[in-house]
Structure formats: structure tokens, C-alpha cells
Amino acid sequence: MNKFQYKVQGVDYDVEIEELEGNVAKVNVNGIKFEVELKQPINPAHAIRKKPEVQQPHQAQQPAAAKPAPAAAPAEQPAPAATGSQVKSPLPGTITSVNVQVGDKIKDGDTVVVLEAMKMQNNIESEFSGTVTSISVKPGDSVLEGAVLLTIA
């Protein structure tokens, strides 16, 4: 595991890279776990690899398996864009509750998700009125700032 300390706009962050597989890294930032996608290629000499799993041989045996994984991530993004407005996380944290379900009608200002960040409960309110068409998170999920929480049409 690689450990780093960063200071961003006067705030200290302890970052531990736990695992790196392809361009997805599992990191721990100040005790909160995240999965992050790396946009730039990383030097293989610095990569932290997890132990081989049964999945790796299956991927090698099935060349088509490499296609569904990239297709799964884009499939989540077009669906919310096509069906309505996205409610995004204003800060990184952990989802403690989701107060709506798909199909619920909500109004601008309704609390849709409760997010814990820095030991504080933050009510995330909808900026839109409409019907919930998809929910991208569940209690216990760690999210980054800007992550899509749910979609409203």
C-alpha cells in the first residue's frame, strides 16, 4: 500500500492507495474508502496490484468480457441524461439514507438523500421537481463530489 499526505486549499488529506486494477484504484482518504478512475496511464512500476482472482482467467478466456465492463459505465451515464435532471453530491462523503424511491414524485427543496461528511449529516435537497427515474446510490456507499445520486424527470 502506498500512503501519501496532501494539502488541498489548506485541508490535510491522508491518502492510501489500497489496490489498483487497470485504471480503477481503491483508495482510502481520511478513513473514507473510494473507488476512483484514473484518467492518465500510471507507471506500472508504481502500480499496486491485488492478488490474482478467479475473475482474471475468465476475462482472459472470454475476450468479449472486456467489452461489457466499459459498456456498463457508459450505460449508467446516458440513462440519467436521457431521462431527466441529475441530483449530484455537493461534497464527498458516505450515504447514510436515501429518502426516495424510483417513481416517487418530489418537489424542489425536498430532502432526497442524507450524506455524512466530516461527521456531519447533510441533507441533500432536490433542485428539481418531478418523478424519480433512477437512484445511483444506496446507504453505505462512499461518493465523491459531483457524483450522481439520483435522476429526476
PDB file of C-alpha atoms in Angstrom:
ATOM      1  CA  MET A   1       0.000   0.000   0.000  1.00  0.00           C
ATOM      2  CA  ASN A   2       1.228   3.477  -0.858  1.00  0.00           C
ATOM      3  CA  LYS A   3       0.489   6.261   1.596  1.00  0.00           C
ATOM      4  CA  PHE A   4       0.520   9.948   0.751  1.00  0.00           C
ATOM      5  CA  GLN A   5      -0.279  13.184   2.530  1.00  0.00           C
ATOM      6  CA  TYR A   6      -1.796  16.049   0.557  1.00  0.00           C
ATOM      7  CA  LYS A   7      -2.803  19.572   1.461  1.00  0.00           C
ATOM      8  CA  VAL A   8      -5.568  20.993  -0.735  1.00  0.00           C
ATOM      9  CA  GLN A   9      -6.700  24.559  -0.078  1.00  0.00           C
ATOM     10  CA  GLY A  10      -5.352  24.332   3.474  1.00  0.00           C
ATOM     11  CA  VAL A  11      -7.040  20.976   4.252  1.00  0.00           C
ATOM     12  CA  ASP A  12      -4.820  17.966   5.037  1.00  0.00           C
ATOM     13  CA  TYR A  13      -5.682  14.614   3.456  1.00  0.00           C
ATOM     14  CA  ASP A  14      -4.140  11.229   4.261  1.00  0.00           C
ATOM     15  CA  VAL A  15      -4.480   9.103   1.123  1.00  0.00           C
ATOM     16  CA  GLU A  16      -3.726   5.395   0.995  1.00  0.00           C
ATOM     17  CA  ILE A  17      -3.849   3.528  -2.306  1.00  0.00           C
ATOM     18  CA  GLU A  18      -5.052   0.065  -1.357  1.00  0.00           C
ATOM     19  CA  GLU A  19      -5.427  -1.571  -4.735  1.00  0.00           C
ATOM     20  CA  LEU A  20      -5.007  -0.784  -8.422  1.00  0.00           C
ATOM     21  CA  GLU A  21      -6.601  -2.845 -11.138  1.00  0.00           C
ATOM     22  CA  GLY A  22      -6.460  -1.464 -14.653  1.00  0.00           C
ATOM     23  CA  ASN A  23      -7.434   2.198 -14.400  1.00  0.00           C
ATOM     24  CA  VAL A  24      -9.530   1.784 -11.216  1.00  0.00           C
ATOM     25  CA  ALA A  25      -7.905   2.414  -7.857  1.00  0.00           C
ATOM     26  CA  LYS A  26      -9.336   1.636  -4.443  1.00  0.00           C
ATOM     27  CA  VAL A  27      -8.213   4.410  -2.124  1.00  0.00           C
ATOM     28  CA  ASN A  28      -8.780   5.437   1.468  1.00  0.00           C
ATOM     29  CA  VAL A  29      -8.969   9.207   2.032  1.00  0.00           C
ATOM     30  CA  ASN A  30      -9.028  10.248   5.694  1.00  0.00           C
ATOM     31  CA  GLY A  31     -10.671   6.927   6.573  1.00  0.00           C
ATOM     32  CA  ILE A  32     -13.296   7.011   3.787  1.00  0.00           C
ATOM     33  CA  LYS A  33     -12.973   4.401   1.043  1.00  0.00           C
ATOM     34  CA  PHE A  34     -13.462   5.362  -2.605  1.00  0.00           C
ATOM     35  CA  GLU A  35     -13.064   3.740  -5.997  1.00  0.00           C
ATOM     36  CA  VAL A  36     -11.550   6.206  -8.413  1.00  0.00           C
ATOM     37  CA  GLU A  37     -10.955   6.010 -12.131  1.00  0.00           C
ATOM     38  CA  LEU A  38      -7.550   7.133 -13.305  1.00  0.00           C
ATOM     39  CA  LYS A  39      -7.645   9.307 -16.418  1.00  0.00           C
ATOM     40  CA  GLN A  40      -3.905   9.201 -17.133  1.00  0.00           C
ATOM     41  CA  PRO A  41      -1.920   5.995 -17.517  1.00  0.00           C
ATOM     42  CA  ILE A  42       0.095   5.138 -14.446  1.00  0.00           C
ATOM     43  CA  ASN A  43       3.684   3.981 -14.409  1.00  0.00           C
ATOM     44  CA  PRO A  44       3.441   0.157 -13.996  1.00  0.00           C
ATOM     45  CA  ALA A  45       6.429   0.210 -11.615  1.00  0.00           C
ATOM     46  CA  HIS A  46       4.296   2.196  -9.112  1.00  0.00           C
ATOM     47  CA  ALA A  47       1.149   0.109  -9.500  1.00  0.00           C
ATOM     48  CA  ILE A  48      -0.244  -1.785  -6.521  1.00  0.00           C
ATOM     49  CA  ARG A  49      -1.784  -4.974  -7.760  1.00  0.00           C
ATOM     50  CA  LYS A  50      -4.220  -7.110  -5.892  1.00  0.00           C
ATOM     51  CA  LYS A  51      -3.775 -10.844  -5.665  1.00  0.00           C
ATOM     52  CA  PRO A  52      -4.915 -12.768  -8.756  1.00  0.00           C
ATOM     53  CA  GLU A  53      -8.543 -13.785  -8.610  1.00  0.00           C
ATOM     54  CA  VAL A  54     -10.668 -16.288 -10.433  1.00  0.00           C
ATOM     55  CA  GLN A  55     -12.127 -13.426 -12.488  1.00  0.00           C
ATOM     56  CA  GLN A  56      -8.850 -12.649 -14.248  1.00  0.00           C
ATOM     57  CA  PRO A  57      -8.587 -16.037 -16.016  1.00  0.00           C
ATOM     58  CA  HIS A  58     -12.252 -15.756 -17.035  1.00  0.00           C
ATOM     59  CA  GLN A  59     -11.588 -12.383 -18.613  1.00  0.00           C
ATOM     60  CA  ALA A  60      -8.616 -13.773 -20.485  1.00  0.00           C
ATOM     61  CA  GLN A  61     -10.619 -16.774 -21.733  1.00  0.00           C
ATOM     62  CA  GLN A  62     -13.558 -14.638 -22.814  1.00  0.00           C
ATOM     63  CA  PRO A  63     -12.375 -11.730 -24.960  1.00  0.00           C
ATOM     64  CA  ALA A  64     -15.954 -10.407 -25.026  1.00  0.00           C
ATOM     65  CA  ALA A  65     -15.801  -9.902 -21.233  1.00  0.00           C
ATOM     66  CA  ALA A  66     -13.617  -6.836 -21.734  1.00  0.00           C
ATOM     67  CA  LYS A  67     -16.409  -5.135 -23.692  1.00  0.00           C
ATOM     68  CA  PRO A  68     -19.257  -5.330 -21.090  1.00  0.00           C
ATOM     69  CA  ALA A  69     -17.213  -3.655 -18.331  1.00  0.00           C
ATOM     70  CA  PRO A  70     -16.610  -0.433 -20.315  1.00  0.00           C
ATOM     71  CA  ALA A  71     -20.155  -0.602 -21.666  1.00  0.00           C
ATOM     72  CA  ALA A  72     -21.578  -0.822 -18.127  1.00  0.00           C
ATOM     73  CA  ALA A  73     -20.143   2.528 -17.021  1.00  0.00           C
ATOM     74  CA  PRO A  74     -21.392   4.494 -20.051  1.00  0.00           C
ATOM     75  CA  ALA A  75     -24.787   2.775 -19.732  1.00  0.00           C
ATOM     76  CA  GLU A  76     -25.299   4.465 -16.342  1.00  0.00           C
ATOM     77  CA  GLN A  77     -24.461   7.936 -17.639  1.00  0.00           C
ATOM     78  CA  PRO A  78     -26.707   8.163 -20.740  1.00  0.00           C
ATOM     79  CA  ALA A  79     -29.757   6.797 -18.899  1.00  0.00           C
ATOM     80  CA  PRO A  80     -29.904   9.672 -16.361  1.00  0.00           C
ATOM     81  CA  ALA A  81     -29.107  12.261 -19.045  1.00  0.00           C
ATOM     82  CA  ALA A  82     -31.856  10.896 -21.277  1.00  0.00           C
ATOM     83  CA  THR A  83     -34.468  10.636 -18.513  1.00  0.00           C
ATOM     84  CA  GLY A  84     -34.082  13.896 -16.640  1.00  0.00           C
ATOM     85  CA  SER A  85     -32.058  16.100 -14.333  1.00  0.00           C
ATOM     86  CA  GLN A  86     -29.306  14.739 -12.113  1.00  0.00           C
ATOM     87  CA  VAL A  87     -29.006  15.428  -8.390  1.00  0.00           C
ATOM     88  CA  LYS A  88     -25.269  15.402  -7.636  1.00  0.00           C
ATOM     89  CA  SER A  89     -23.307  15.192  -4.413  1.00  0.00           C
ATOM     90  CA  PRO A  90     -22.067  18.634  -3.360  1.00  0.00           C
ATOM     91  CA  LEU A  91     -19.194  17.122  -1.331  1.00  0.00           C
ATOM     92  CA  PRO A  92     -17.501  13.757  -0.731  1.00  0.00           C
ATOM     93  CA  GLY A  93     -18.896  11.530   1.988  1.00  0.00           C
ATOM     94  CA  THR A  94     -20.908   8.435   2.839  1.00  0.00           C
ATOM     95  CA  ILE A  95     -24.592   7.937   2.044  1.00  0.00           C
ATOM     96  CA  THR A  96     -26.497   7.335   5.296  1.00  0.00           C
ATOM     97  CA  SER A  97     -30.015   7.231   3.851  1.00  0.00           C
ATOM     98  CA  VAL A  98     -31.933   7.534   0.613  1.00  0.00           C
ATOM     99  CA  ASN A  99     -35.311   9.130   1.351  1.00  0.00           C
ATOM    100  CA  VAL A 100     -36.980   8.462  -2.011  1.00  0.00           C
ATOM    101  CA  GLN A 101     -37.727   5.532  -4.305  1.00  0.00           C
ATOM    102  CA  VAL A 102     -37.940   5.240  -8.063  1.00  0.00           C
ATOM    103  CA  GLY A 103     -41.355   6.543  -9.101  1.00  0.00           C
ATOM    104  CA  ASP A 104     -41.745   8.978  -6.188  1.00  0.00           C
ATOM    105  CA  LYS A 105     -42.936  12.458  -7.078  1.00  0.00           C
ATOM    106  CA  ILE A 106     -40.827  15.134  -5.420  1.00  0.00           C
ATOM    107  CA  LYS A 107     -40.725  18.914  -5.288  1.00  0.00           C
ATOM    108  CA  ASP A 108     -37.853  21.378  -5.480  1.00  0.00           C
ATOM    109  CA  GLY A 109     -36.309  21.539  -1.987  1.00  0.00           C
ATOM    110  CA  ASP A 110     -37.345  18.045  -0.838  1.00  0.00           C
ATOM    111  CA  THR A 111     -34.601  16.141   1.015  1.00  0.00           C
ATOM    112  CA  VAL A 112     -33.762  13.136  -1.160  1.00  0.00           C
ATOM    113  CA  VAL A 113     -30.514  11.819   0.368  1.00  0.00           C
ATOM    114  CA  VAL A 114     -28.646  12.217   3.660  1.00  0.00           C
ATOM    115  CA  LEU A 115     -24.864  12.339   3.258  1.00  0.00           C
ATOM    116  CA  GLU A 116     -22.362  12.108   6.118  1.00  0.00           C
ATOM    117  CA  ALA A 117     -19.261  14.196   5.605  1.00  0.00           C
ATOM    118  CA  MET A 118     -16.745  15.114   8.300  1.00  0.00           C
ATOM    119  CA  LYS A 119     -19.009  13.565  10.973  1.00  0.00           C
ATOM    120  CA  MET A 120     -21.932  15.798   9.998  1.00  0.00           C
ATOM    121  CA  GLN A 121     -25.246  14.742   8.495  1.00  0.00           C
ATOM    122  CA  ASN A 122     -26.010  16.787   5.365  1.00  0.00           C
ATOM    123  CA  ASN A 123     -29.490  16.822   3.848  1.00  0.00           C
ATOM    124  CA  ILE A 124     -29.166  16.778   0.070  1.00  0.00           C
ATOM    125  CA  GLU A 125     -32.173  18.547  -1.402  1.00  0.00           C
ATOM    126  CA  SER A 126     -33.524  18.277  -4.908  1.00  0.00           C
ATOM    127  CA  GLU A 127     -33.124  21.311  -7.109  1.00  0.00           C
ATOM    128  CA  PHE A 128     -35.852  19.973  -9.401  1.00  0.00           C
ATOM    129  CA  SER A 129     -39.486  18.908  -9.215  1.00  0.00           C
ATOM    130  CA  GLY A 130     -40.610  15.727 -10.921  1.00  0.00           C
ATOM    131  CA  THR A 131     -40.540  11.959 -10.650  1.00  0.00           C
ATOM    132  CA  VAL A 132     -37.511   9.961  -9.509  1.00  0.00           C
ATOM    133  CA  THR A 133     -36.437   7.852 -12.507  1.00  0.00           C
ATOM    134  CA  SER A 134     -33.250   6.275 -11.119  1.00  0.00           C
ATOM    135  CA  ILE A 135     -31.252   6.076  -7.901  1.00  0.00           C
ATOM    136  CA  SER A 136     -27.489   5.580  -8.270  1.00  0.00           C
ATOM    137  CA  VAL A 137     -26.540   5.130  -4.590  1.00  0.00           C
ATOM    138  CA  LYS A 138     -27.526   3.148  -1.524  1.00  0.00           C
ATOM    139  CA  PRO A 139     -26.823   3.608   2.202  1.00  0.00           C
ATOM    140  CA  GLY A 140     -23.189   2.894   2.983  1.00  0.00           C
ATOM    141  CA  ASP A 141     -21.880   3.984  -0.430  1.00  0.00           C
ATOM    142  CA  SER A 142     -18.956   6.402  -0.482  1.00  0.00           C
ATOM    143  CA  VAL A 143     -19.282   9.158  -3.050  1.00  0.00           C
ATOM    144  CA  LEU A 144     -17.063  11.898  -4.395  1.00  0.00           C
ATOM    145  CA  GLU A 145     -18.074  15.481  -5.016  1.00  0.00           C
ATOM    146  CA  GLY A 146     -20.118  15.647  -8.213  1.00  0.00           C
ATOM    147  CA  ALA A 147     -21.214  12.000  -8.142  1.00  0.00           C
ATOM    148  CA  VAL A 148     -24.740  11.441  -9.487  1.00  0.00           C
ATOM    149  CA  LEU A 149     -27.043  10.445  -6.614  1.00  0.00           C
ATOM    150  CA  LEU A 150     -30.330  10.188  -8.480  1.00  0.00           C
ATOM    151  CA  THR A 151     -32.177  11.360 -11.572  1.00  0.00           C
ATOM    152  CA  ILE A 152     -35.478  13.227 -11.764  1.00  0.00           C
ATOM    153  CA  ALA A 153     -37.661  13.598 -14.851  1.00  0.00           C
TER     154      ALA A 153
END
